[in-house]
Coordinates of C-alpha atoms in Angstrom, one line a residue:
M1 CA 32.2 115.0 40.9
A2 CA 30.2 113.0 43.5
R3 CA 30.0 109.2 42.8
H4 CA 27.2 108.2 40.4
A5 CA 26.3 111.8 40.0
E6 CA 24.8 111.0 36.6
K7 CA 22.2 108.7 38.4
L8 CA 21.8 110.3 41.8
P9 CA 20.8 113.9 42.5
W10 CA 23.6 114.7 45.0
K11 CA 23.4 118.4 44.5
D12 CA 19.7 118.4 45.1
L13 CA 20.2 116.4 48.3
A14 CA 23.0 118.8 49.4
S15 CA 20.6 121.8 48.9
A16 CA 18.5 120.4 51.8
F17 CA 21.4 121.0 54.1
E18 CA 23.5 124.0 55.2
L19 CA 27.0 124.0 56.6
K20 CA 26.9 125.8 59.9
E21 CA 30.0 126.7 61.9
T22 CA 28.1 126.3 65.2
N23 CA 24.8 124.6 65.9
S24 CA 23.1 125.4 69.2
C25 CA 21.0 122.3 68.8
Q26 CA 24.2 120.2 68.8
R27 CA 26.2 121.7 71.6
E28 CA 27.7 124.3 69.2
A29 CA 29.3 121.6 67.0
R30 CA 30.2 122.3 63.4
D31 CA 27.9 120.3 61.1
L32 CA 25.6 120.0 58.2
H33 CA 22.2 121.0 59.4
I34 CA 18.9 120.0 57.7
R35 CA 16.9 122.9 56.3
V36 CA 13.3 122.6 57.5
Q37 CA 11.6 124.1 54.5
P38 CA 8.4 123.3 52.5
D39 CA 10.3 121.4 49.8
T40 CA 12.7 119.5 52.0
K41 CA 10.5 116.4 52.3
E42 CA 10.2 116.3 48.5
T43 CA 13.9 116.7 48.0
L44 CA 14.7 113.9 50.4
T45 CA 12.0 111.6 48.9
E46 CA 13.3 112.2 45.4
F47 CA 16.8 111.3 46.4
L48 CA 15.6 108.2 48.3
N49 CA 13.6 107.0 45.3
A50 CA 16.5 107.6 42.9
F51 CA 18.9 105.8 45.2
M52 CA 16.6 102.7 45.7
Q53 CA 15.8 102.5 42.0
N54 CA 19.5 102.5 41.0
V55 CA 20.8 100.1 43.6
T56 CA 17.9 97.8 42.9
A57 CA 18.6 97.9 39.2
D58 CA 22.3 97.2 39.8
A59 CA 21.4 94.4 42.1
I60 CA 19.1 92.8 39.5
A61 CA 21.8 93.2 36.9
E62 CA 24.4 91.6 39.2
R63 CA 22.0 88.7 39.9
Q64 CA 21.7 87.9 36.2
K65 CA 25.4 86.9 36.2
Y66 CA 24.3 83.7 38.1
P67 CA 21.9 80.9 37.3
E68 CA 18.3 81.9 37.6
K69 CA 17.5 79.1 40.0
Y70 CA 19.5 76.8 42.2
D71 CA 18.7 73.4 43.5
V72 CA 19.2 72.9 47.2
P73 CA 22.8 71.5 47.6
N74 CA 23.3 68.2 49.5
A75 CA 24.3 68.9 53.1
N76 CA 27.7 67.3 52.6
E77 CA 28.5 69.3 49.5
V78 CA 31.4 71.7 49.7
I79 CA 29.8 74.9 48.4
I80 CA 32.7 77.2 49.1
K81 CA 35.1 76.0 46.4
D82 CA 38.9 75.9 46.8
D83 CA 39.6 79.1 44.9
V84 CA 37.0 81.0 46.8
A85 CA 38.3 79.7 50.1
E86 CA 41.8 80.8 49.2
R87 CA 40.5 84.4 48.6
I88 CA 38.4 84.8 51.7
T89 CA 40.7 83.1 54.2
P90 CA 42.9 86.2 55.0
T91 CA 39.7 88.0 55.9
V92 CA 38.4 85.1 58.0
R93 CA 41.7 84.9 59.8
R94 CA 41.2 88.5 61.0
W95 CA 38.0 87.7 62.8
H96 CA 38.5 84.1 63.7
P97 CA 38.5 83.7 67.5
K98 CA 41.8 84.7 68.9
G99 CA 43.3 83.2 72.0
N100 CA 42.9 79.7 70.8
W101 CA 46.6 78.9 70.7
L102 CA 45.9 75.3 69.6
Y103 CA 46.3 76.4 66.0
D104 CA 50.0 75.7 66.3
S105 CA 49.8 72.8 68.7
D106 CA 51.8 69.7 68.0
I107 CA 48.7 67.6 67.6
E108 CA 48.7 64.8 65.0
S109 CA 45.7 66.1 63.2
T110 CA 47.3 69.5 62.7
R111 CA 50.5 68.1 61.2
I112 CA 48.7 67.1 57.9
P113 CA 50.4 69.2 55.1
H114 CA 48.3 72.2 54.2
R115 CA 47.4 73.1 50.6
G116 CA 48.0 76.9 50.8
N117 CA 45.3 78.3 52.9
L118 CA 43.0 75.3 52.6
C119 CA 42.0 73.0 55.4
P120 CA 43.3 69.4 54.9
H121 CA 41.0 67.8 57.5
E122 CA 38.5 65.8 55.4
N123 CA 37.4 63.6 58.3
E124 CA 35.2 65.7 60.6
S125 CA 36.2 63.4 63.6
E126 CA 39.7 64.8 63.3
Q127 CA 40.7 67.6 65.6
C128 CA 40.9 70.7 63.4
F129 CA 41.9 74.3 64.3
C130 CA 42.2 75.6 60.7
V131 CA 40.9 79.2 60.2
L132 CA 38.4 78.1 57.6
S133 CA 37.8 74.4 58.1
L134 CA 36.4 72.1 55.5
K135 CA 33.4 71.6 57.7
E136 CA 32.5 75.3 57.5
R137 CA 32.6 75.2 53.7
K138 CA 29.9 72.6 53.4
M139 CA 26.2 73.3 52.9
A140 CA 25.5 71.8 56.3
A141 CA 27.1 74.9 57.9
F142 CA 24.7 77.1 56.0
Q143 CA 21.8 75.1 57.3
R144 CA 22.3 76.1 60.9
E145 CA 19.3 77.9 62.1
W146 CA 19.0 81.0 64.4
A147 CA 17.1 80.3 67.6
Y148 CA 15.9 82.5 70.4
N149 CA 18.3 82.6 73.4
D150 CA 18.2 84.0 76.9
C151 CA 20.8 86.3 78.3
Y152 CA 24.3 84.9 78.5
R153 CA 23.4 81.9 76.3
F154 CA 24.1 83.3 72.8
E155 CA 27.2 81.3 72.1
E156 CA 25.7 78.2 73.6
V157 CA 22.5 78.4 71.5
N158 CA 23.6 80.3 68.4
G159 CA 27.4 80.2 68.4
E160 CA 27.8 77.8 65.4
A161 CA 25.1 79.5 63.3
F162 CA 26.8 82.9 64.0
H163 CA 30.1 81.5 62.9
N164 CA 28.5 80.7 59.6
L165 CA 27.1 84.2 59.4
E166 CA 30.6 85.7 59.7
V167 CA 31.7 83.4 56.9
V168 CA 28.7 84.8 54.8
K169 CA 29.8 88.3 55.6
S170 CA 33.3 87.5 54.5
L171 CA 31.9 86.1 51.2
L172 CA 29.8 89.2 50.7
L173 CA 32.7 91.5 51.3
H174 CA 34.8 89.7 48.6
G175 CA 31.9 89.6 46.2
E176 CA 31.8 85.8 46.3
M177 CA 28.0 85.5 46.0
E178 CA 27.4 82.0 44.5
P179 CA 27.7 80.1 47.8
I180 CA 25.3 82.6 49.5
L181 CA 22.8 82.3 46.6
R182 CA 23.0 78.6 46.6
S183 CA 22.4 78.5 50.3
C184 CA 19.3 80.7 49.9
A185 CA 17.6 77.9 48.0
Y186 CA 17.3 76.0 51.3
D187 CA 13.7 76.7 52.5
R188 CA 14.8 77.0 56.2
N189 CA 17.7 79.3 55.5
S190 CA 18.1 81.7 58.5
L191 CA 19.7 84.6 56.8
A192 CA 16.5 86.6 57.0
E193 CA 16.5 86.2 60.8
W194 CA 20.2 87.2 60.9
W195 CA 19.5 90.5 59.0
E196 CA 19.3 92.4 62.3
Q197 CA 20.3 90.5 65.4
R198 CA 21.8 90.8 68.9
Q199 CA 23.3 88.6 71.6
C200 CA 20.1 89.0 73.6
Y201 CA 17.2 91.5 73.9
C202 CA 19.1 93.5 76.5
M203 CA 21.8 94.4 74.0
S204 CA 21.9 96.5 70.8
G205 CA 21.4 94.8 67.5
N206 CA 24.9 94.9 65.9
L207 CA 25.5 91.3 64.9
G208 CA 23.5 91.0 61.7
W209 CA 24.5 91.4 58.1
D210 CA 22.5 94.6 58.1
M211 CA 25.7 96.2 59.5
M212 CA 27.4 95.4 56.1
Y213 CA 24.7 97.5 54.5
K214 CA 24.6 100.3 57.1
N215 CA 28.3 100.9 57.3
A216 CA 28.7 101.0 53.5
L217 CA 25.6 103.2 53.1
R218 CA 26.7 105.6 55.9
M219 CA 30.1 106.2 54.5
Y220 CA 28.9 106.3 50.8
M221 CA 26.3 108.9 51.7
M222 CA 28.6 111.0 54.0
L223 CA 31.5 111.3 51.6
N224 CA 29.4 112.1 48.5
L225 CA 27.4 114.7 50.4
L226 CA 30.5 116.4 51.8
Y227 CA 31.9 116.5 48.3
C228 CA 29.0 118.9 47.4
F229 CA 30.4 121.4 50.0
P230 CA 33.8 122.2 48.3
E231 CA 34.5 125.0 50.9
T232 CA 35.3 122.2 53.3
W233 CA 38.0 120.6 51.1
D234 CA 39.3 123.2 48.7
K235 CA 40.4 126.8 49.2
E236 CA 41.4 128.7 46.0
G237 CA 42.6 125.6 44.4
E238 CA 44.6 124.3 47.4
P239 CA 43.4 121.2 49.4
I240 CA 42.2 121.9 52.9
D241 CA 40.8 119.5 55.5
D242 CA 38.0 121.4 57.2
Y243 CA 35.5 118.5 56.5
R244 CA 37.3 116.4 59.0
N245 CA 36.1 118.6 61.8
V246 CA 32.5 118.2 60.9
K247 CA 30.4 116.4 63.4
S248 CA 28.5 114.0 61.1
Y249 CA 31.8 113.1 59.4
Q250 CA 33.5 112.1 62.7
L251 CA 30.3 110.3 63.7
A252 CA 30.2 108.4 60.4
I253 CA 33.8 107.2 60.7
R254 CA 33.4 106.1 64.3
S255 CA 30.1 104.3 63.7
S256 CA 31.5 102.4 60.8
T257 CA 34.8 101.4 62.4
K258 CA 34.2 100.9 66.2
S259 CA 34.9 97.6 67.8
R260 CA 32.0 95.5 68.9
D261 CA 31.8 92.5 71.2
L262 CA 31.6 89.7 68.6
S263 CA 31.3 91.0 65.0
E264 CA 34.2 92.9 63.4
V265 CA 34.2 91.9 59.8
T266 CA 31.6 94.6 58.8
T267 CA 34.2 97.3 59.8
Y268 CA 37.2 96.0 57.8
P269 CA 36.8 98.0 54.6
H270 CA 36.3 101.2 56.5
R271 CA 39.1 100.6 59.0
D272 CA 41.4 99.7 56.1
F273 CA 40.5 102.9 54.2
F274 CA 40.9 105.4 57.0
G275 CA 43.6 103.6 59.0
I276 CA 41.6 102.9 62.1
E277 CA 43.0 100.5 64.6
E278 CA 41.1 97.7 66.3
D279 CA 39.7 99.0 69.6
Q280 CA 40.5 102.6 68.6
F281 CA 36.8 103.3 69.0
N282 CA 34.7 101.3 71.5
S283 CA 31.0 100.6 72.0
Y284 CA 31.3 101.8 75.5
P285 CA 33.6 104.9 75.1
K286 CA 35.4 106.8 77.7
P287 CA 38.0 109.6 77.0
F288 CA 41.6 108.6 77.5
D289 CA 42.4 112.1 78.9
F290 CA 39.6 112.1 81.5
T291 CA 40.6 115.4 83.1
R292 CA 40.4 117.3 79.8
W293 CA 37.0 116.0 78.8
K294 CA 35.4 115.7 82.2
S295 CA 32.9 118.4 81.4
Y296 CA 31.3 116.0 78.9
M297 CA 31.0 113.3 81.5
K298 CA 28.2 112.6 84.0
K299 CA 28.2 110.5 87.2
D300 CA 27.1 106.9 86.8
E301 CA 24.6 106.9 89.7
Y302 CA 24.1 103.2 89.5
S303 CA 27.8 102.4 90.0
I304 CA 28.1 105.0 92.7
R305 CA 25.2 103.4 94.6
L306 CA 26.8 100.0 94.4
Y307 CA 30.1 101.6 95.6
K308 CA 28.3 103.2 98.6
E309 CA 26.6 99.9 99.4
M310 CA 30.0 98.2 99.3
M311 CA 31.4 100.9 101.6
A312 CA 28.6 100.5 104.1
S313 CA 29.2 96.7 104.2
C314 CA 32.9 97.1 105.1
D315 CA 33.2 97.0 108.9
E316 CA 36.9 96.7 108.9
P317 CA 38.2 97.3 105.4
P318 CA 41.5 95.8 104.5
R319 CA 44.2 98.4 104.4
G320 CA 44.7 99.8 100.9
S321 CA 41.3 98.5 99.6
E322 CA 38.7 100.6 98.0
C323 CA 36.7 100.5 101.2
D324 CA 39.7 101.9 103.0
S325 CA 39.9 104.9 100.6
G326 CA 37.5 107.8 100.4
N327 CA 34.6 108.7 102.6
G328 CA 31.9 107.3 100.3
D329 CA 30.4 110.7 99.7
D330 CA 33.2 112.5 98.0
L331 CA 33.5 110.9 94.6
E332 CA 36.8 112.5 93.8
S333 CA 38.4 110.8 96.8
I334 CA 37.7 107.4 95.4
P335 CA 40.7 105.7 93.7
N336 CA 40.2 105.7 89.9
S337 CA 37.1 107.8 90.3
E338 CA 36.8 108.2 86.5
R339 CA 35.3 104.7 86.5
Y340 CA 32.2 106.2 88.0
Y341 CA 31.6 108.6 85.1
N342 CA 30.1 108.0 81.7
L343 CA 30.1 110.2 78.6
E344 CA 27.0 112.3 78.5
Y345 CA 27.7 113.5 75.0
Y346 CA 30.4 112.3 72.5
P347 CA 32.0 115.6 71.4
Y348 CA 31.8 115.1 67.7
G349 CA 32.5 118.3 65.8
L350 CA 33.8 119.9 69.0
M351 CA 37.4 118.7 68.5
S352 CA 39.9 118.5 65.7
Y353 CA 40.2 115.3 63.7
E354 CA 43.5 114.4 65.4
E355 CA 41.8 114.8 68.8
F356 CA 39.0 112.7 67.6
L357 CA 41.3 109.9 66.5
N358 CA 43.0 109.9 69.9
F359 CA 40.0 110.6 72.0
E360 CA 39.5 107.0 73.4
K361 CA 43.1 105.8 73.2
P362 CA 46.3 107.3 71.8
V363 CA 47.2 105.9 68.3
G364 CA 50.4 105.7 66.5
Y365 CA 51.4 106.0 62.9
Q366 CA 49.4 103.8 60.5
P367 CA 51.7 102.3 57.8
H368 CA 50.9 102.4 54.1
S369 CA 51.9 99.6 51.7
T370 CA 54.7 101.9 50.4
D371 CA 56.2 102.2 53.9
I372 CA 57.0 98.4 54.0
P373 CA 59.9 98.3 51.5
H374 CA 61.2 101.5 52.9
V375 CA 61.4 100.2 56.4
R376 CA 62.9 96.9 55.2
R377 CA 65.6 98.8 53.3
M378 CA 66.4 100.8 56.4
L379 CA 66.8 97.7 58.5
C380 CA 69.1 96.1 55.8
Q381 CA 71.2 99.3 55.7
K382 CA 71.8 98.8 59.5
G383 CA 73.4 95.4 58.6
L384 CA 70.5 93.0 59.0
P385 CA 70.0 90.2 56.4
V386 CA 66.7 90.5 54.5
E387 CA 65.4 87.3 56.2
L388 CA 66.1 88.8 59.6
A389 CA 64.7 92.2 58.6
D390 CA 61.5 90.4 57.5
Q391 CA 61.3 88.5 60.8
V392 CA 61.7 91.8 62.8
M393 CA 58.9 93.4 60.8
E394 CA 56.7 90.3 61.2
T395 CA 57.3 90.2 65.0
A396 CA 56.5 93.9 65.2
D397 CA 53.4 93.3 63.1
Y398 CA 54.5 96.1 60.8
T399 CA 51.9 95.7 58.0
P400 CA 49.8 98.1 56.0
T401 CA 46.9 99.4 58.0
R402 CA 45.5 102.1 55.7
S403 CA 44.9 102.4 52.0
L404 CA 45.0 106.2 51.7
Y405 CA 48.4 107.4 50.5
I406 CA 47.9 110.8 52.1
D407 CA 47.0 109.7 55.7
G408 CA 43.4 110.4 56.8
K409 CA 42.6 112.9 53.9
P410 CA 40.2 111.2 51.5
F411 CA 39.6 114.4 49.5
H412 CA 43.2 115.2 48.9
P413 CA 44.0 115.1 45.2
G414 CA 46.7 112.5 45.8
N415 CA 44.0 110.1 47.2
R416 CA 41.4 110.6 44.4
A417 CA 41.9 107.1 42.8
E418 CA 41.7 105.4 46.2
L419 CA 38.6 107.4 47.2
D420 CA 36.9 106.3 43.9
R421 CA 37.8 102.7 44.6
Y422 CA 36.5 102.9 48.1
L423 CA 33.2 104.5 47.1
E424 CA 32.7 101.8 44.4
D425 CA 33.4 99.1 47.0
C426 CA 30.8 100.6 49.3
W427 CA 28.3 100.7 46.4
Q428 CA 29.0 97.0 45.6
V429 CA 28.4 96.0 49.2
I430 CA 25.1 97.8 49.1
I431 CA 23.9 96.1 46.0
R432 CA 25.1 92.7 47.2
C433 CA 23.0 93.1 50.3
I434 CA 20.0 94.0 48.3
M435 CA 20.6 91.1 46.0
I436 CA 20.5 88.7 49.0
G437 CA 17.4 90.5 50.3
N438 CA 15.7 89.9 46.9
E439 CA 16.8 86.3 46.9
L440 CA 15.2 85.8 50.3
G441 CA 12.0 87.6 49.3
S442 CA 9.2 87.4 51.8
K443 CA 11.4 85.8 54.4
M444 CA 13.0 89.3 55.1
P445 CA 11.6 91.1 58.1
S446 CA 9.7 93.6 56.0
E447 CA 9.3 94.6 52.4
N448 CA 10.9 98.0 52.8
V449 CA 13.7 97.0 55.1
F450 CA 16.4 98.7 52.9
V451 CA 14.4 101.9 52.7
R452 CA 13.9 101.9 56.4
T453 CA 17.6 101.5 57.0
F454 CA 18.4 104.3 54.6
K455 CA 16.2 106.6 56.7
E456 CA 17.8 105.4 59.9
C457 CA 21.3 106.2 58.6
L458 CA 20.1 109.7 57.5
R459 CA 18.6 110.3 60.9
E460 CA 21.6 109.0 62.8
L461 CA 24.1 111.2 60.8
F462 CA 22.1 114.5 61.0
R463 CA 19.9 114.3 64.1
C464 CA 19.7 117.4 66.3
D465 CA 17.4 118.8 69.0
C466 CA 15.5 121.1 66.7
E467 CA 11.8 120.7 66.8
G468 CA 10.4 118.6 64.0
T469 CA 13.6 117.1 62.7
Y470 CA 13.1 113.7 64.2
E471 CA 9.7 113.4 62.5
L472 CA 11.1 114.8 59.3
F473 CA 13.8 112.1 59.0
N474 CA 11.3 109.4 60.0
N475 CA 8.4 110.4 57.8
F476 CA 9.7 112.6 54.9
D477 CA 8.4 110.2 52.2
E478 CA 5.0 109.6 53.8
E479 CA 3.1 112.4 52.0
T480 CA 4.5 111.4 48.6
T481 CA 3.9 107.7 48.8
G482 CA 1.0 107.6 51.2
V483 CA 2.8 105.2 53.4
N484 CA 5.6 105.5 55.9
R485 CA 8.1 103.0 54.6

């Protein structure tokens, strides 16, 4: 049974799609294709309304667990309490800026004994490189405001405010909502501005907390919808994995787990569930096996033009340099010519799931928590003491990187309990986002921002080149409500 099937009409939604082995409108990819029929708009609208009614009701019920109204905390008050800080620090450690090796420096201020994961630096004038500093737990950190910045000045103008946003995302992920709700009492709270944000207007908007909502919604919708097509995961009572080759499924996983320039925390629950490595999928993808997938590439005319200009400027090129190689017209003669190609079309649904996982870079085995004691036991059987075996595993960073017991197969019967937990976690993230939106009220970018995002996710997952489908996904609720939300 699909998740929350008693409240959400999943079967009705599934009836608006058909599973097609090939889709001419999607480069012959295997996918769920929207049925453009007279009742399709009504079906989509009814599901959207049911979804929004139920998540809103659950968000209201969740909000009632907290005081009805908060006074604005003093700027110096620590609003992330010790127990909460302990719980979120492992998550903060994952996204905390790497490469700052001063964490382990022999500086006097870093030699203060730590209390578990808690920062001991009560004096802000002290040099502190703790993952979650005491300074970042105070209300003052939540009062940092977003401000417009020009290109290349994001960190200079908004770096500290963005750091607090990542803390907020970590709190949201763990369900630690009280510090967020308390900070919303501040009348100049910038969370509404951070809903959908980017480094500058030249770049895509992937820094905001809307990505928490989008990623959870995308995977919640995709998995529940596919469950309504049992022919993709069951054959005469035996589990099969055909759903993993469906275009929209591969797209959903990549979109929810791909590495981005600055913000990674929104991907963590989805990477952990599917066993996706950091940088396994990239915002600017190129195939690892260029020769095999070259037919899906197109020449980057801008880079080629720059290359030719460089060639023309080389009077006497240094031997062995790029100017000394190739004739400037034959692209294939240029060293590393694959740099001058970009993907014209990501081949979702045109490759197996294993090919999909290894498309951008080869990946190895992703350990499950049950693998850890097994590997430790093997090392000890080779004669290593337990302490040394643990040190070897720590050095190799051999830690659990997936929660699915049967690797990469969420619909396998052996993964049912973990799938249910993951879908419930996605639902909880969705209702927490709506709870924050309700708390901010009129400060949010628009009244129907969550509805609009739902429609965007639907369009992203199932878009195709068929005439009228773009308008259908954009405006399906317009006739029923009289307004395009």
